[in-house]
Each structure stands twice: as structure tokens, then as C-alpha cells.
PDB file of C-alpha atoms and ligand atoms in Angstrom:
ATOM      1  CA  MET A  23    -157.164  -1.035 -80.377  1.00  0.00           C
ATOM      2  CA  PRO A  24    -154.244  -0.486 -83.020  1.00  0.00           C
ATOM      3  CA  ASP A  25    -156.177   2.006 -85.100  1.00  0.00           C
ATOM      4  CA  ASP A  26    -156.644   4.454 -81.988  1.00  0.00           C
ATOM      5  CA  PRO A  27    -153.550   3.758 -79.605  1.00  0.00           C
ATOM      6  CA  ASP A  28    -154.703   7.199 -77.499  1.00  0.00           C
ATOM      7  CA  ARG A  29    -158.226   5.669 -77.220  1.00  0.00           C
ATOM      8  CA  THR A  30    -159.707   8.986 -77.911  1.00  0.00           C
ATOM      9  CA  ALA A  31    -162.766   7.643 -78.986  1.00  0.00           C
ATOM     10  CA  GLU A  32    -163.609   5.308 -76.264  1.00  0.00           C
ATOM     11  CA  ARG A  33    -162.847   8.394 -74.016  1.00  0.00           C
ATOM     12  CA  GLU A  34    -165.053  10.410 -75.640  1.00  0.00           C
ATOM     13  CA  ARG A  35    -168.013   8.139 -75.207  1.00  0.00           C
ATOM     14  CA  MET A  36    -167.174   7.774 -71.733  1.00  0.00           C
ATOM     15  CA  LEU A  37    -167.846  11.464 -71.448  1.00  0.00           C
ATOM     16  CA  ALA A  38    -171.065  11.256 -72.999  1.00  0.00           C
ATOM     17  CA  THR A  39    -171.895   8.208 -70.078  1.00  0.00           C
ATOM     18  CA  ILE A  40    -170.891  10.598 -67.471  1.00  0.00           C
ATOM     19  CA  ARG A  41    -172.569  13.824 -68.796  1.00  0.00           C
ATOM     20  CA  GLU A  42    -175.865  11.555 -69.097  1.00  0.00           C
ATOM     21  CA  LEU A  43    -175.496  10.153 -65.509  1.00  0.00           C
ATOM     22  CA  PHE A  44    -175.026  13.697 -64.229  1.00  0.00           C
ATOM     23  CA  GLN A  45    -178.542  14.246 -65.685  1.00  0.00           C
ATOM     24  CA  VAL A  46    -179.934  11.506 -64.129  1.00  0.00           C
ATOM     25  CA  THR A  47    -178.699  12.104 -60.753  1.00  0.00           C
ATOM     26  CA  ALA A  48    -178.916  15.576 -60.473  1.00  0.00           C
ATOM     27  CA  ALA A  49    -182.051  15.688 -58.165  1.00  0.00           C
ATOM     28  CA  GLU A  50    -179.861  13.493 -55.546  1.00  0.00           C
ATOM     29  CA  THR A  51    -176.516  15.404 -56.071  1.00  0.00           C
ATOM     30  CA  GLY A  52    -177.582  19.129 -57.032  1.00  0.00           C
ATOM     31  CA  VAL A  53    -175.524  18.935 -59.727  1.00  0.00           C
ATOM     32  CA  ALA A  54    -176.752  18.466 -63.368  1.00  0.00           C
ATOM     33  CA  GLU A  55    -173.787  19.703 -65.762  1.00  0.00           C
ATOM     34  CA  VAL A  56    -169.776  18.543 -65.356  1.00  0.00           C
ATOM     35  CA  PRO A  57    -168.011  21.591 -65.265  1.00  0.00           C
ATOM     36  CA  PRO A  58    -165.916  22.188 -68.500  1.00  0.00           C
ATOM     37  CA  ALA A  59    -162.848  22.548 -66.757  1.00  0.00           C
ATOM     38  CA  VAL A  60    -163.427  18.832 -65.084  1.00  0.00           C
ATOM     39  CA  MET A  61    -164.821  17.590 -68.600  1.00  0.00           C
ATOM     40  CA  GLU A  62    -161.511  18.753 -70.106  1.00  0.00           C
ATOM     41  CA  ALA A  63    -159.301  17.295 -67.311  1.00  0.00           C
ATOM     42  CA  LEU A  64    -161.192  13.790 -68.051  1.00  0.00           C
ATOM     43  CA  ARG A  65    -160.478  14.179 -71.296  1.00  0.00           C
ATOM     44  CA  ARG A  66    -156.965  14.555 -71.236  1.00  0.00           C
ATOM     45  CA  VAL A  67    -156.332  11.905 -68.604  1.00  0.00           C
ATOM     46  CA  PRO A  68    -155.121   8.321 -70.122  1.00  0.00           C
ATOM     47  CA  ARG A  69    -157.478   6.156 -68.172  1.00  0.00           C
ATOM     48  CA  HIS A  70    -156.415   3.046 -69.842  1.00  0.00           C
ATOM     49  CA  ARG A  71    -152.772   3.681 -68.764  1.00  0.00           C
ATOM     50  CA  PHE A  72    -153.878   3.097 -65.201  1.00  0.00           C
ATOM     51  CA  VAL A  73    -155.437  -0.309 -65.158  1.00  0.00           C
ATOM     52  CA  PRO A  74    -153.492  -3.571 -65.577  1.00  0.00           C
ATOM     53  CA  GLY A  75    -153.543  -5.043 -69.219  1.00  0.00           C
ATOM     54  CA  HIS A  76    -155.792  -7.466 -68.832  1.00  0.00           C
ATOM     55  CA  GLU A  77    -158.317  -4.889 -68.063  1.00  0.00           C
ATOM     56  CA  GLN A  78    -157.437  -2.264 -70.619  1.00  0.00           C
ATOM     57  CA  ALA A  79    -160.636  -3.289 -72.776  1.00  0.00           C
ATOM     58  CA  LEU A  80    -162.609  -2.252 -69.968  1.00  0.00           C
ATOM     59  CA  ALA A  81    -160.641   0.768 -68.896  1.00  0.00           C
ATOM     60  CA  TYR A  82    -163.648   3.105 -70.409  1.00  0.00           C
ATOM     61  CA  ALA A  83    -166.760   1.157 -69.268  1.00  0.00           C
ATOM     62  CA  ASP A  84    -168.488   3.011 -66.651  1.00  0.00           C
ATOM     63  CA  MET A  85    -167.554   0.450 -63.630  1.00  0.00           C
ATOM     64  CA  PRO A  86    -165.099  -0.083 -61.175  1.00  0.00           C
ATOM     65  CA  LEU A  87    -162.048  -2.174 -61.929  1.00  0.00           C
ATOM     66  CA  ALA A  88    -159.729  -4.360 -59.779  1.00  0.00           C
ATOM     67  CA  ILE A  89    -156.174  -2.969 -59.854  1.00  0.00           C
ATOM     68  CA  GLY A  90    -154.341  -5.916 -58.101  1.00  0.00           C
ATOM     69  CA  ASN A  91    -153.437  -5.710 -54.153  1.00  0.00           C
ATOM     70  CA  GLY A  92    -157.236  -6.204 -53.524  1.00  0.00           C
ATOM     71  CA  GLN A  93    -157.910  -2.478 -54.558  1.00  0.00           C
ATOM     72  CA  THR A  94    -159.979  -0.965 -57.266  1.00  0.00           C
ATOM     73  CA  ILE A  95    -160.218   2.126 -59.747  1.00  0.00           C
ATOM     74  CA  SER A  96    -163.127   4.009 -59.067  1.00  0.00           C
ATOM     75  CA  GLN A  97    -165.852   4.345 -61.732  1.00  0.00           C
ATOM     76  CA  PRO A  98    -165.482   7.148 -64.133  1.00  0.00           C
ATOM     77  CA  TYR A  99    -168.780   8.674 -63.205  1.00  0.00           C
ATOM     78  CA  MET A 100    -167.701   8.720 -59.116  1.00  0.00           C
ATOM     79  CA  VAL A 101    -164.130  10.525 -60.414  1.00  0.00           C
ATOM     80  CA  ALA A 102    -165.995  13.147 -62.262  1.00  0.00           C
ATOM     81  CA  LEU A 103    -168.627  13.652 -59.139  1.00  0.00           C
ATOM     82  CA  MET A 104    -166.275  13.688 -56.329  1.00  0.00           C
ATOM     83  CA  THR A 105    -164.095  15.966 -58.503  1.00  0.00           C
ATOM     84  CA  THR A 106    -167.195  18.285 -59.135  1.00  0.00           C
ATOM     85  CA  LEU A 107    -168.160  18.317 -55.500  1.00  0.00           C
ATOM     86  CA  LEU A 108    -164.642  19.146 -54.397  1.00  0.00           C
ATOM     87  CA  GLY A 109    -164.637  22.612 -55.965  1.00  0.00           C
ATOM     88  CA  ALA A 110    -161.027  22.444 -56.670  1.00  0.00           C
ATOM     89  CA  GLY A 111    -159.299  24.017 -59.942  1.00  0.00           C
ATOM     90  CA  GLU A 112    -156.116  25.633 -61.068  1.00  0.00           C
ATOM     91  CA  GLY A 113    -153.609  26.347 -58.064  1.00  0.00           C
ATOM     92  CA  SER A 114    -155.800  24.764 -55.652  1.00  0.00           C
ATOM     93  CA  ARG A 115    -153.755  22.464 -52.978  1.00  0.00           C
ATOM     94  CA  VAL A 116    -155.243  19.273 -52.605  1.00  0.00           C
ATOM     95  CA  LEU A 117    -154.933  16.424 -50.284  1.00  0.00           C
ATOM     96  CA  GLU A 118    -156.137  13.192 -51.667  1.00  0.00           C
ATOM     97  CA  VAL A 119    -156.610   9.935 -49.164  1.00  0.00           C
ATOM     98  CA  GLY A 120    -156.321   6.755 -51.137  1.00  0.00           C
ATOM     99  CA  THR A 121    -154.164   7.006 -54.252  1.00  0.00           C
ATOM    100  CA  GLY A 122    -154.669   3.660 -55.399  1.00  0.00           C
ATOM    101  CA  CYS A 123    -153.567   3.291 -59.118  1.00  0.00           C
ATOM    102  CA  GLY A 124    -153.483   7.114 -59.349  1.00  0.00           C
ATOM    103  CA  TYR A 125    -156.039   7.811 -61.697  1.00  0.00           C
ATOM    104  CA  GLN A 126    -158.303  10.426 -59.736  1.00  0.00           C
ATOM    105  CA  THR A 127    -154.966  11.979 -58.979  1.00  0.00           C
ATOM    106  CA  ALA A 128    -154.211  12.631 -62.468  1.00  0.00           C
ATOM    107  CA  VAL A 129    -157.748  14.045 -62.905  1.00  0.00           C
ATOM    108  CA  LEU A 130    -156.864  16.720 -59.998  1.00  0.00           C
ATOM    109  CA  ALA A 131    -153.154  17.334 -61.532  1.00  0.00           C
ATOM    110  CA  ALA A 132    -154.764  17.727 -65.035  1.00  0.00           C
ATOM    111  CA  LEU A 133    -157.156  20.150 -63.624  1.00  0.00           C
ATOM    112  CA  GLY A 134    -154.298  22.378 -62.735  1.00  0.00           C
ATOM    113  CA  ALA A 135    -154.250  21.502 -58.814  1.00  0.00           C
ATOM    114  CA  GLN A 136    -151.001  20.789 -56.683  1.00  0.00           C
ATOM    115  CA  VAL A 137    -152.093  17.441 -55.494  1.00  0.00           C
ATOM    116  CA  PHE A 138    -150.832  15.676 -52.080  1.00  0.00           C
ATOM    117  CA  SER A 139    -151.794  11.990 -52.354  1.00  0.00           C
ATOM    118  CA  LEU A 140    -151.079   9.289 -49.534  1.00  0.00           C
ATOM    119  CA  GLU A 141    -151.911   5.567 -50.126  1.00  0.00           C
ATOM    120  CA  VAL A 142    -151.468   3.290 -47.355  1.00  0.00           C
ATOM    121  CA  VAL A 143    -150.427   0.037 -49.897  1.00  0.00           C
ATOM    122  CA  GLN A 144    -146.760   0.649 -50.327  1.00  0.00           C
ATOM    123  CA  PRO A 145    -146.648  -1.047 -53.654  1.00  0.00           C
ATOM    124  CA  LEU A 146    -149.585   1.020 -54.815  1.00  0.00           C
ATOM    125  CA  ALA A 147    -148.143   4.381 -53.541  1.00  0.00           C
ATOM    126  CA  GLU A 148    -144.660   3.346 -55.496  1.00  0.00           C
ATOM    127  CA  ALA A 149    -146.490   2.128 -58.658  1.00  0.00           C
ATOM    128  CA  ALA A 150    -148.945   5.113 -58.609  1.00  0.00           C
ATOM    129  CA  ALA A 151    -145.991   7.575 -58.306  1.00  0.00           C
ATOM    130  CA  GLN A 152    -143.819   6.196 -60.863  1.00  0.00           C
ATOM    131  CA  ARG A 153    -146.632   5.871 -63.421  1.00  0.00           C
ATOM    132  CA  LEU A 154    -147.792   9.529 -62.751  1.00  0.00           C
ATOM    133  CA  ALA A 155    -144.091  10.970 -63.187  1.00  0.00           C
ATOM    134  CA  GLY A 156    -143.907   8.775 -66.127  1.00  0.00           C
ATOM    135  CA  LEU A 157    -147.140  10.300 -67.896  1.00  0.00           C
ATOM    136  CA  GLY A 158    -145.480  13.859 -66.955  1.00  0.00           C
ATOM    137  CA  TYR A 159    -147.523  14.971 -63.956  1.00  0.00           C
ATOM    138  CA  ASP A 160    -145.496  16.837 -61.899  1.00  0.00           C
ATOM    139  CA  ASN A 161    -147.876  18.905 -59.987  1.00  0.00           C
ATOM    140  CA  ALA A 162    -148.782  15.757 -58.145  1.00  0.00           C
ATOM    141  CA  ASP A 163    -146.874  14.258 -54.762  1.00  0.00           C
ATOM    142  CA  VAL A 164    -147.498  10.683 -53.987  1.00  0.00           C
ATOM    143  CA  ARG A 165    -146.448   9.307 -50.474  1.00  0.00           C
ATOM    144  CA  HIS A 166    -146.812   5.920 -48.722  1.00  0.00           C
ATOM    145  CA  GLY A 167    -148.662   6.787 -45.529  1.00  0.00           C
ATOM    146  CA  ASP A 168    -151.845   6.612 -43.326  1.00  0.00           C
ATOM    147  CA  GLY A 169    -154.283   8.926 -44.743  1.00  0.00           C
ATOM    148  CA  TYR A 170    -155.910   9.050 -41.042  1.00  0.00           C
ATOM    149  CA  GLY A 171    -152.977  11.779 -39.934  1.00  0.00           C
ATOM    150  CA  GLY A 172    -153.380  13.618 -43.324  1.00  0.00           C
ATOM    151  CA  TRP A 173    -150.051  15.559 -44.485  1.00  0.00           C
ATOM    152  CA  PRO A 174    -149.469  18.142 -41.703  1.00  0.00           C
ATOM    153  CA  GLU A 175    -146.277  19.724 -43.356  1.00  0.00           C
ATOM    154  CA  GLN A 176    -148.322  20.399 -46.604  1.00  0.00           C
ATOM    155  CA  ALA A 177    -151.623  21.765 -44.532  1.00  0.00           C
ATOM    156  CA  PRO A 178    -153.832  23.799 -44.727  1.00  0.00           C
ATOM    157  CA  PHE A 179    -155.299  22.443 -48.015  1.00  0.00           C
ATOM    158  CA  ASP A 180    -157.752  23.946 -50.081  1.00  0.00           C
ATOM    159  CA  ALA A 181    -159.397  20.733 -50.682  1.00  0.00           C
ATOM    160  CA  ILE A 182    -159.377  17.260 -49.374  1.00  0.00           C
ATOM    161  CA  LEU A 183    -160.714  14.177 -51.095  1.00  0.00           C
ATOM    162  CA  VAL A 184    -160.777  10.882 -49.301  1.00  0.00           C
ATOM    163  CA  THR A 185    -161.263   7.952 -51.752  1.00  0.00           C
ATOM    164  CA  ALA A 186    -161.915   5.104 -49.317  1.00  0.00           C
ATOM    165  CA  ALA A 187    -164.944   5.011 -46.876  1.00  0.00           C
ATOM    166  CA  ALA A 188    -164.140   5.793 -43.127  1.00  0.00           C
ATOM    167  CA  PRO A 189    -166.190   4.880 -40.272  1.00  0.00           C
ATOM    168  CA  GLN A 190    -166.574   8.593 -39.691  1.00  0.00           C
ATOM    169  CA  VAL A 191    -165.163  12.046 -40.582  1.00  0.00           C
ATOM    170  CA  PRO A 192    -161.486  11.753 -39.428  1.00  0.00           C
ATOM    171  CA  MET A 193    -161.329  15.064 -37.283  1.00  0.00           C
ATOM    172  CA  THR A 194    -157.399  15.326 -38.405  1.00  0.00           C
ATOM    173  CA  LEU A 195    -158.377  15.824 -41.765  1.00  0.00           C
ATOM    174  CA  VAL A 196    -160.960  18.547 -40.954  1.00  0.00           C
ATOM    175  CA  ARG A 197    -158.203  20.307 -39.187  1.00  0.00           C
ATOM    176  CA  GLN A 198    -156.163  20.178 -42.297  1.00  0.00           C
ATOM    177  CA  LEU A 199    -159.082  22.215 -44.366  1.00  0.00           C
ATOM    178  CA  ARG A 200    -158.643  25.616 -45.088  1.00  0.00           C
ATOM    179  CA  ASP A 201    -161.739  27.696 -44.331  1.00  0.00           C
ATOM    180  CA  GLY A 202    -163.933  28.086 -47.498  1.00  0.00           C
ATOM    181  CA  GLY A 203    -162.810  24.529 -48.513  1.00  0.00           C
ATOM    182  CA  ASN A 204    -164.867  21.236 -49.290  1.00  0.00           C
ATOM    183  CA  LEU A 205    -163.388  17.639 -47.866  1.00  0.00           C
ATOM    184  CA  VAL A 206    -165.406  14.802 -49.658  1.00  0.00           C
ATOM    185  CA  ILE A 207    -165.342  11.569 -48.232  1.00  0.00           C
ATOM    186  CA  PRO A 208    -167.370   8.341 -48.164  1.00  0.00           C
ATOM    187  CA  VAL A 209    -168.702   7.809 -44.663  1.00  0.00           C
ATOM    188  CA  VAL A 210    -169.857   4.127 -43.353  1.00  0.00           C
ATOM    189  CA  ARG A 211    -173.798   4.252 -42.178  1.00  0.00           C
ATOM    190  CA  GLY A 212    -174.890   1.129 -41.153  1.00  0.00           C
ATOM    191  CA  ALA A 213    -174.549  -1.531 -43.595  1.00  0.00           C
ATOM    192  CA  ARG A 214    -173.999   0.984 -46.415  1.00  0.00           C
ATOM    193  CA  GLN A 215    -171.871   4.133 -47.325  1.00  0.00           C
ATOM    194  CA  VAL A 216    -172.824   7.639 -48.386  1.00  0.00           C
ATOM    195  CA  LEU A 217    -170.676  10.211 -50.181  1.00  0.00           C
ATOM    196  CA  SER A 218    -170.792  13.498 -47.770  1.00  0.00           C
ATOM    197  CA  VAL A 219    -169.417  16.906 -48.362  1.00  0.00           C
ATOM    198  CA  LEU A 220    -168.145  18.852 -45.561  1.00  0.00           C
ATOM    199  CA  HIS A 221    -168.140  22.698 -46.150  1.00  0.00           C
ATOM    200  CA  ARG A 222    -165.951  24.657 -43.713  1.00  0.00           C
ATOM    201  CA  GLU A 223    -167.300  28.025 -43.832  1.00  0.00           C
ATOM    202  CA  ALA A 224    -165.192  31.071 -43.452  1.00  0.00           C
ATOM    203  CA  ASP A 225    -165.369  31.202 -39.746  1.00  0.00           C
ATOM    204  CA  GLY A 226    -164.598  27.745 -39.522  1.00  0.00           C
ATOM    205  CA  ASP A 227    -168.252  26.347 -38.873  1.00  0.00           C
ATOM    206  CA  LEU A 228    -168.795  22.817 -40.747  1.00  0.00           C
ATOM    207  CA  HIS A 229    -171.811  22.189 -42.871  1.00  0.00           C
ATOM    208  CA  ARG A 230    -172.460  18.493 -44.029  1.00  0.00           C
ATOM    209  CA  ARG A 231    -174.538  17.352 -47.114  1.00  0.00           C
ATOM    210  CA  ASP A 232    -175.015  13.681 -47.883  1.00  0.00           C
ATOM    211  CA  VAL A 233    -174.969  13.468 -51.107  1.00  0.00           C
ATOM    212  CA  LEU A 234    -175.986   9.854 -52.509  1.00  0.00           C
ATOM    213  CA  PRO A 235    -175.173   6.074 -51.459  1.00  0.00           C
ATOM    214  CA  VAL A 236    -171.576   4.649 -52.753  1.00  0.00           C
ATOM    215  CA  ALA A 237    -169.502   1.762 -52.507  1.00  0.00           C
ATOM    216  CA  PHE A 238    -166.031   2.372 -51.653  1.00  0.00           C
ATOM    217  CA  VAL A 239    -163.366  -0.161 -50.044  1.00  0.00           C
ATOM    218  CA  PRO A 240    -162.808   0.510 -46.442  1.00  0.00           C
ATOM    219  CA  MET A 241    -160.654   3.010 -45.119  1.00  0.00           C
ATOM    220  CA  VAL A 242    -157.613   0.751 -42.848  1.00  0.00           C
ATOM    221  CA  ARG A 243    -155.494   1.926 -40.261  1.00  0.00           C
ATOM    222  CA  GLY A 244    -152.009   1.882 -41.631  1.00  0.00           C
TER     223      GLY A 244
HETATM  224  N1  LIG B  19    -158.658   7.193 -56.227  1.00  0.00           N
HETATM  225  C1  LIG B  19    -158.535   5.653 -56.599  1.00  0.00           C
HETATM  226  C2  LIG B  19    -159.270   5.098 -55.981  1.00  0.00           C
HETATM  227  C3  LIG B  19    -158.746   4.135 -54.601  1.00  0.00           C
HETATM  228  S1  LIG B  19    -159.390   2.916 -53.937  1.00  0.00           S
HETATM  229  C4  LIG B  19    -158.520   5.596 -57.812  1.00  0.00           C
HETATM  230  O1  LIG B  19    -158.662   6.742 -58.758  1.00  0.00           O
HETATM  231  O2  LIG B  19    -159.425   4.751 -58.614  1.00  0.00           O
HETATM  232  C5  LIG B  19    -159.032   3.369 -52.366  1.00  0.00           C
HETATM  233  C6  LIG B  19    -157.711   3.453 -51.910  1.00  0.00           C
HETATM  234  O3  LIG B  19    -157.257   3.683 -50.751  1.00  0.00           O
HETATM  235  C7  LIG B  19    -156.958   1.826 -51.839  1.00  0.00           C
HETATM  236  O4  LIG B  19    -155.855   2.246 -52.711  1.00  0.00           O
HETATM  237  C8  LIG B  19    -156.815   1.883 -50.318  1.00  0.00           C
HETATM  238  O5  LIG B  19    -155.343   1.098 -50.037  1.00  0.00           O
HETATM  239  C9  LIG B  19    -156.641   3.169 -49.911  1.00  0.00           C
HETATM  240  N2  LIG B  19    -156.476   3.242 -48.325  1.00  0.00           N
HETATM  241  C10 LIG B  19    -157.266   2.770 -47.618  1.00  0.00           C
HETATM  242  N3  LIG B  19    -157.249   3.455 -46.341  1.00  0.00           N
HETATM  243  C11 LIG B  19    -156.355   4.031 -46.309  1.00  0.00           C
HETATM  244  C12 LIG B  19    -155.563   4.894 -45.347  1.00  0.00           C
HETATM  245  N4  LIG B  19    -155.957   5.323 -44.167  1.00  0.00           N
HETATM  246  N5  LIG B  19    -154.812   5.869 -45.989  1.00  0.00           N
HETATM  247  C13 LIG B  19    -154.129   6.209 -46.906  1.00  0.00           C
HETATM  248  N6  LIG B  19    -155.164   5.215 -47.747  1.00  0.00           N
HETATM  249  C14 LIG B  19    -155.756   4.377 -47.598  1.00  0.00           C
END
């Protein structure tokens, strides 16, 4: 789109769609509005720079896209929802499992969080690290590694986001979550998946809420 290389108009339409979908799903998710800080982060991240050239025309459509290595970039609505449920903000230390292309990582970084992101597929980890550095996100640290182990050197985290579906909630990750923090994770349930939020209360007790059915690539062992 030569008239608008920054694709501002497309991004604004994406935001409008996200806003509408939040309202449509409010009864299920418990959130009717996208927090202004999350909206602003989504507005600032150039999503088209995270997808392969031949997919760029669809970068702002509300759908997941193939990004190579059999992986996908999440649907914009889902990124907005997970970011909202995570409750992270300026200065939060966030662990992400499943960097993929790094789009969600960039949204968290744009929110002002200190992001630590693990990706099990090495070429994806390398490409995402390079892309994020190239776009100037110096508060995002990407490593090649198996997210099942978390990132003990950087724990505890104020929030943890898993962007691949786990057979069950990995206790290693729960242990790396600070009291008062949220762990957002798609969990396999039978033939389906559900997006769950685990809140670790001040006394360490866990409270789990299942939010809505989702479809993520499976979390694999590295
Ligand atoms: N967060 C991405 C979506 C990533 S798709 C976005 O913004 O669009 C899920 C990613 O999780 C894939 O790249 C996959 O390779 C990765 N993954 C799967 N199992 C993993 C594991 N055990 N540890 C780390 N990453 C894993």
C-alpha cells in the first residue's frame, strides 16, 4: 500500500474489530473493554512487519496466519484478549512461552513490560530476536529453549503468558509466578482447548478460571 507504508488505517480498522469482538464476547470473557494501554500498544506495533511478505496484505485481518516452520501468528483479537487477561503493564516482568514471530512479545514490550520470551524452534527464536531488535524493542529478550522449564534465572515473574496449548498447566511455570500474578495459558481439554487464567493469590493459593474455547498449536517438548 504505497500511500500508507505504515499501514495506520489498516491498523485502526483492526483495533475497531477488536473493540467490537470484546463486546460480543464480554459475557464469556468477563471483559467488555480493551484497556487503553493495551489499545495503545496494539496501535504502535507494526503487525505487517511480523508476517512473511506474501501474507502482508492479510496482516491486519482478524485471523491467524502461517509464518513458516509450520507455525502461526495469533489472531489480533486473541493477542488483545490474552494481553488484557495477563494484567501486565509498565515495568512488569513477563515470561512468554512461544515467541513465534515475536508479535505478542512486541505488544507486551510496547506496553512497557520487561519481556523474557522462550521459543523452542531455533530458527524462529533467532528471527524473532533479530526482528525485535531491528524494530527497537530493547526491553524484550528472546531465547531458544523449552518453555516447560521456564526461565529460572529471571524468575519470579509478575505474569506468564503461554501461547501454545499445553496438555496441563506446567507446575514449573506456576512456581515461577509471583504471588498476585496471572498465568494465561491455553489448556487441552479432550479434543478441544480452553484459554485459562490462573491467578496466584497473595498467600500462594491458585484460582483458575476458564475463559473461552481456543485453537493454538500444541506445546511440544524441546
Ligand atoms: N506468540 C506468537 C504465537 C506463537 S505460536 C504470536 O505472537 O503470534 C506458538 C509458538 O509456541 C510456536 O512458535 C511454537 O514453536 C512455540 N512452542 C511450542 N512448544 C513450545 C515450548 N515447549 N517452549 C517454547 N515454545 C514452544
